[in-house]
Every structure is written in structure tokens, then in C-alpha cells.
Amino acid sequence: MPQCKFFRECRSNAVIQIPHTKMALCKDHFLRYIENRVKKNIEDNHLIDFQNPKEKVLVAISGGKDSQTLLTILHKALQGRVALEALYIEVGITPRNYSYDSAIIARSLCEKLGVPFHILNVKEHLGFTIDDIHQLGTYIKKGKRNRKRNNYRGECSYCGLLKRYYINYFAVKHNFTKVATGHNLTDEASQLLSNFFSIDIELMSRAGPITLRDVEGLIPRIKPLYYIYETELIMYAYFAKVEHLPTECEYATDSPVISVKKSLEKIESFRRGSMMNMVRDFQKNLKPILAETITEDHQIVKKCSQCGMTTYLDMCSFCTTTNRLKEQMKQFHILEE
Ligand code: Q46
Ligand code: ZN
Ligand code: ZN
């Protein structure tokens, strides 16, 4: 590796080469470089309103590399200028002690940084866990012929739905103004390309470092790591010694987006900067055109007839889905009648 190129006076040996600029950096300057890029994203895209005294940011933390690194960088970037708190959603995954260990690691980072830590237990709110959903899936898969009729979508799909719902629920209840998530550039490029393959223009038009819909009951989501490659985050976590859970969830399955991600990583290896160019150019050139043609104004905002949360339907997709799951669990005696 050559010498660090951050400052002329830095004579340290470089430890990493930045994927899209090929700039070689030493450890300390690499950490600073990533933190500066996150700050730039926050400022350029107005992710956080530093002038608003009521601005309050909630980080959805899972104990995994992405959210632990997000909280570490965000805590540094904000320097106490706005309120920052963390929420761990306990979805109830017992194999490999996954949920238990994740919560310990997430809490430990919050204590180290002095960030208020909250836990929301899904079982207490909903009456069942992801373990129960997994058991339901096992029964449904055994009777394969009924599989289609039962419409089982896989643990991760339900897990994602529960987390999204309860994060927003918690944020609304406790007056948070932004929810920060750990999505990085590699995730965004993969999602963008997947949406392009299925020509899902509506989803593409929503891509970006912030979801901006001024709707009461839907807290805007911000992605401070939007322009940081996954490989850079792995290196950041390593050099900054960010503690995170090394174990993978037993229910993790390869989604179609994962195969797109692998292909993009391959392209990136011989065309450096491809993902960055794709996401940046999309935001700059294509998104404004899509945003003009696709307006969500036709969607009438309502309150869910069951839970009262904001939705565009009579009953929100969380209530529809969890009602169906409850019924199915009763049929299989996973839940009491
Ligand atoms: S926790 Fe939940 Fe992940 Fe496990 S069930 Fe899938 S989504 S893999 S981050
Ligand atoms: Zn240096
Ligand atoms: Zn609802």
C-alpha cells in the first residue's frame, strides 16, 4: 500500500483504498473521511434540521454491523446538537441466542456512547414472535400443497414488516421527528437495480437518503450511510472496533436482492465506482423526473380501522397480515383460541 493521501503531511502507511476514488488512506484518516462523508450527506440532503429545537432522532438498532456502525458514526456526527436515542425491537428469535445476544450488544454500545436505549418487545404487543411465525412456516411447508393457498412469505418478510411498523409506532408515540436506518450504498444500488428489473417506477421514485412525506403519523426515515459502500462500513467497523453480533440469524435466506447485490459487487470489482455513479446519477438526473410524474397525492391518508395508525388503506398491511397469521397459528395450535 502507498502512503496516506489525506493530508500532505501525513506520512503514515495507507491501510485502505477507497473504492470510487482510489484514494489511499491510513487508519485514522480513513475513519475521519467516512465520518465527513456522512456529515456531508446529512447537510447536503437536509436529513436533520439542526435549527428545530424539537428535532429528535431515533436509530433503529439491531446489534448487527450496519446499525451499530450507524449509531457510532451518527453519534460522532451530531455531537450532541440534536437528541439521539436508540430502539431495539425484540422480535423473539431464540436459535443461536440471536435476539438475546443482539439486545446485549446493542445496549452495551448505547451505554458506551451515552445514548438512551429502549426495547420494544413484540410478544408483549402482538402475542407472538418470529419463532412462532417460523413454526407456522414449518407446518405450512410440510403440507406443501396448501402452501400457495396459505400465502406464507417467509420469516424475513414478516420480521421486516413488524420492525417497520413498531419503529414508526414507537417514534410517533414518543415524538421523534426522524428515524435513522443503516442502509448503505451497496443496499441502495442493489434495491434500485432490482426495482428496475421489475420496472417498479413507484418504488424507484421513493429511493433516496430521506423519505419526505409530510404526513402526520408517518415519521420520515433518513439514511445517513446512503453514500457509503458496504465494504467501507465493514472496514470502518473493524478499525473503529465497533462491537457487533458476529452470528447470523438462523432464519436468514437469500432474497432475490442478494443475488443482484453479488452481481453488482462483481461489476464494481472491475469497474470501480459503478455503484456510486449509479446511485448518484439516479438521484441527480432520474429521480426528479420520476418525482414529477409520480405523485402520491392521489393516495388518501387514513387511519387504520383496527390500530389507528396512519395508512392508505382501510386497514393497514400490518393489521391485515398479523390477523391472518394469528388465524393460521390458531389452526395449527401454535396460539390458543
Ligand atoms: S432478524 Fe429477521 Fe433478519 Fe432474522 S428473520 Fe430475517 S429479517 S434474518 S436482519
Ligand atoms: Zn493519514
Ligand atoms: Zn393497523
XYZ file of C-alpha atoms in Angstrom, residues 11-295:
285
model
C 3.364 10.098 6.387
C 1.550 7.001 7.669
C 1.168 3.922 5.545
C -2.224 3.556 3.911
C -4.429 0.659 5.028
C -7.256 1.027 2.539
C -8.012 2.302 -0.923
C -11.412 3.988 -1.321
C -13.425 2.080 -3.961
C -14.698 5.002 -6.049
C -11.819 7.480 -5.759
C -8.879 5.065 -5.413
C -7.586 7.393 -2.659
C -5.249 5.577 -0.255
C -5.717 6.386 3.436
C -4.216 5.496 6.798
C -6.494 4.175 9.542
C -7.179 7.474 11.352
C -7.785 9.431 8.176
C -9.987 6.697 6.773
C -12.251 6.925 9.849
C -12.356 10.707 9.533
C -13.013 10.515 5.810
C -16.077 8.257 6.322
C -17.404 10.447 9.149
C -17.012 13.539 6.944
C -18.899 11.902 4.089
C -21.771 11.016 6.449
C -21.827 14.616 7.724
C -21.876 15.857 4.134
C -24.856 13.635 3.298
C -26.708 14.888 6.395
C -26.025 18.516 5.442
C -26.438 18.351 1.646
C -29.688 16.398 1.811
C -31.066 18.119 4.934
C -31.525 14.824 6.741
C -31.598 16.576 10.110
C -32.934 20.026 10.935
C -30.396 21.464 13.358
C -32.462 24.647 13.728
C -35.506 22.800 15.042
C -35.322 22.569 18.844
C -37.843 19.701 18.720
C -35.746 17.614 16.297
C -35.300 14.159 17.844
C -33.667 11.241 16.021
C -34.408 7.591 16.690
C -31.909 4.967 15.496
C -33.340 1.538 14.827
C -30.606 -0.635 16.300
C -30.316 -4.418 15.917
C -26.886 -5.336 17.277
C -25.754 -6.044 13.698
C -22.808 -4.368 11.958
C -24.813 -1.807 9.980
C -26.893 -0.316 12.780
C -24.069 -0.450 15.351
C -21.791 1.387 12.904
C -24.578 3.838 12.057
C -25.112 4.729 15.711
C -21.345 5.137 16.257
C -20.912 7.482 13.269
C -24.154 9.390 13.834
C -23.303 9.981 17.467
C -19.974 11.478 16.345
C -21.528 13.486 13.526
C -24.283 15.056 15.627
C -22.004 15.935 18.555
C -24.998 16.324 20.874
C -26.561 19.053 18.695
C -29.886 17.159 18.483
C -31.451 14.464 20.668
C -30.423 10.954 19.631
C -31.919 7.742 21.074
C -31.920 4.068 20.066
C -34.651 1.458 19.832
C -34.156 -2.298 19.772
C -37.131 -4.331 18.575
C -37.189 -7.706 20.344
C -38.804 -9.952 17.729
C -38.142 -13.216 19.605
C -35.581 -15.297 17.711
C -34.180 -17.963 20.069
C -31.942 -20.157 17.837
C -28.250 -19.328 18.449
C -29.462 -16.946 21.234
C -29.867 -14.434 18.436
C -32.316 -11.921 19.946
C -30.882 -12.177 23.454
C -27.278 -11.605 22.371
C -28.259 -8.866 19.903
C -30.025 -6.911 22.651
C -26.981 -7.166 24.951
C -24.624 -5.872 22.261
C -26.989 -3.073 21.238
C -27.458 -1.980 24.852
C -23.732 -2.115 25.530
C -22.958 0.276 22.644
C -25.649 2.717 23.821
C -24.230 2.682 27.338
C -20.731 3.278 25.980
C -21.901 6.254 23.911
C -24.379 7.577 26.483
C -27.313 7.190 24.080
C -30.720 6.382 25.710
C -31.649 2.782 24.844
C -35.204 1.433 24.516
C -36.552 -2.074 23.924
C -39.928 -2.869 22.427
C -40.976 -6.469 22.922
C -43.116 -7.706 20.025
C -44.568 -10.623 22.022
C -45.967 -8.201 24.616
C -47.668 -6.125 21.921
C -48.698 -8.780 19.436
C -48.876 -12.053 21.361
C -46.468 -13.959 19.105
C -42.859 -13.910 17.938
C -40.771 -14.649 14.842
C -40.103 -18.099 16.362
C -43.882 -18.692 16.244
C -44.020 -17.458 12.639
C -41.154 -19.844 11.814
C -43.068 -22.725 13.387
C -46.110 -21.800 11.324
C -43.944 -21.772 8.187
C -42.606 -25.241 9.028
C -46.148 -26.636 9.302
C -47.248 -24.923 6.108
C -44.220 -26.198 4.174
C -44.893 -29.747 5.391
C -48.297 -29.639 3.739
C -46.771 -28.321 0.509
C -49.970 -28.438 -1.499
C -51.550 -25.871 0.811
C -48.514 -23.615 0.663
C -49.782 -21.317 -2.037
C -53.215 -21.080 -0.521
C -51.717 -20.187 2.828
C -49.641 -17.442 1.240
C -46.619 -17.807 3.573
C -43.978 -15.230 2.632
C -41.001 -16.289 4.775
C -39.718 -15.166 8.171
C -37.701 -12.167 6.922
C -40.660 -10.629 5.139
C -42.770 -10.720 8.337
C -39.838 -9.696 10.502
C -39.268 -6.624 8.299
C -42.961 -5.713 8.435
C -43.082 -5.987 12.244
C -39.923 -3.952 12.690
C -41.027 -1.185 10.297
C -44.420 -0.944 11.974
C -43.158 -0.893 15.561
C -40.316 1.538 14.832
C -42.809 4.024 13.387
C -45.287 3.281 16.206
C -42.633 3.970 18.849
C -41.371 7.082 17.054
C -44.898 8.534 16.829
C -45.673 7.717 20.457
C -42.502 9.347 21.757
C -42.438 12.422 19.475
C -39.403 11.529 17.387
C -39.077 13.612 14.227
C -36.740 11.293 12.245
C -35.978 7.569 12.173
C -32.427 6.714 11.047
C -31.702 3.367 9.397
C -28.392 1.719 8.467
C -28.978 1.293 4.698
C -25.740 1.766 2.788
C -24.793 2.475 -0.833
C -24.500 -1.227 -1.741
C -28.011 -1.914 -0.368
C -29.433 1.066 -2.236
C -27.756 0.250 -5.564
C -28.989 -3.361 -5.318
C -32.519 -2.293 -4.457
C -32.538 0.251 -7.263
C -31.432 -2.312 -9.828
C -33.965 -4.884 -8.547
C -36.740 -2.315 -8.861
C -35.503 -1.537 -12.357
C -35.665 -5.246 -13.319
C -39.307 -5.339 -12.276
C -39.864 -1.783 -13.629
C -41.297 -0.721 -10.302
C -41.275 3.009 -11.014
C -43.199 3.880 -7.881
C -40.620 2.201 -5.627
C -37.773 3.738 -7.638
C -39.249 7.196 -7.209
C -39.159 6.742 -3.447
C -35.439 5.835 -3.327
C -33.237 8.399 -1.641
C -31.428 9.348 1.559
C -34.703 10.645 3.056
C -38.364 9.807 2.659
C -40.093 13.151 2.619
C -43.790 12.971 3.049
C -45.289 15.430 5.398
C -47.890 13.051 6.762
C -48.959 13.023 10.360
C -48.291 9.599 11.851
C -45.541 8.622 9.369
C -42.123 9.646 10.657
C -39.589 10.461 7.867
C -36.813 7.896 7.505
C -33.254 9.043 6.988
C -30.286 7.059 5.682
C -27.062 8.753 6.835
C -24.937 5.931 5.309
C -26.582 6.310 1.902
C -23.319 7.110 0.073
C -21.041 4.693 1.951
C -20.154 1.327 0.401
C -20.804 -1.795 2.459
C -17.106 -2.703 2.148
C -16.177 0.703 3.606
C -18.535 0.119 6.537
C -17.020 -3.274 7.210
C -13.593 -1.610 7.323
C -14.904 1.237 9.483
C -16.412 -1.232 11.976
C -13.112 -3.111 12.021
C -10.803 -0.103 12.506
C -13.119 1.721 14.942
C -13.619 -1.565 16.841
C -17.405 -1.300 16.665
C -18.766 -4.240 18.597
C -21.463 -6.134 16.734
C -23.054 -9.566 16.699
C -20.971 -11.963 14.583
C -23.700 -14.629 14.460
C -26.154 -14.704 11.602
C -29.855 -15.171 12.235
C -30.843 -18.779 11.567
C -33.885 -17.696 9.577
C -31.862 -15.604 7.090
C -32.483 -16.613 3.491
C -31.072 -15.313 0.244
C -33.573 -12.897 -1.247
C -33.519 -12.005 -4.980
C -31.951 -8.650 -3.976
C -28.959 -10.530 -2.513
C -28.155 -12.117 -5.875
C -28.364 -8.673 -7.522
C -26.006 -7.396 -4.809
C -23.477 -10.139 -5.546
C -23.579 -9.332 -9.260
C -23.122 -5.617 -8.588
C -20.133 -6.335 -6.350
C -18.592 -8.290 -9.207
C -19.141 -5.385 -11.618
C -17.685 -2.993 -9.039
C -14.512 -5.107 -8.829
C -13.580 -4.336 -12.438
C -15.445 -1.020 -12.877
C -14.649 0.861 -9.693
C -17.217 3.430 -8.697
C -20.100 1.799 -10.615
C -22.441 1.699 -7.623
C -21.621 5.247 -6.561
C -22.149 6.582 -10.086
C -25.399 4.676 -10.455
C -26.921 5.912 -7.178
C -25.608 9.484 -7.521
C -26.720 9.855 -11.124
C -30.091 8.351 -10.322
C -30.620 10.884 -7.542
C -29.412 13.769 -9.694
C -30.927 13.015 -13.080
C -33.656 10.393 -12.936
C -35.340 10.882 -9.583
C -36.501 14.466 -10.256
C -38.185 13.249 -13.474
C -39.863 10.323 -11.698
C -40.935 12.529 -8.807
C -42.660 14.841 -11.285
C -44.621 12.079 -12.982
C -45.410 10.010 -9.907
C -47.231 11.896 -7.227
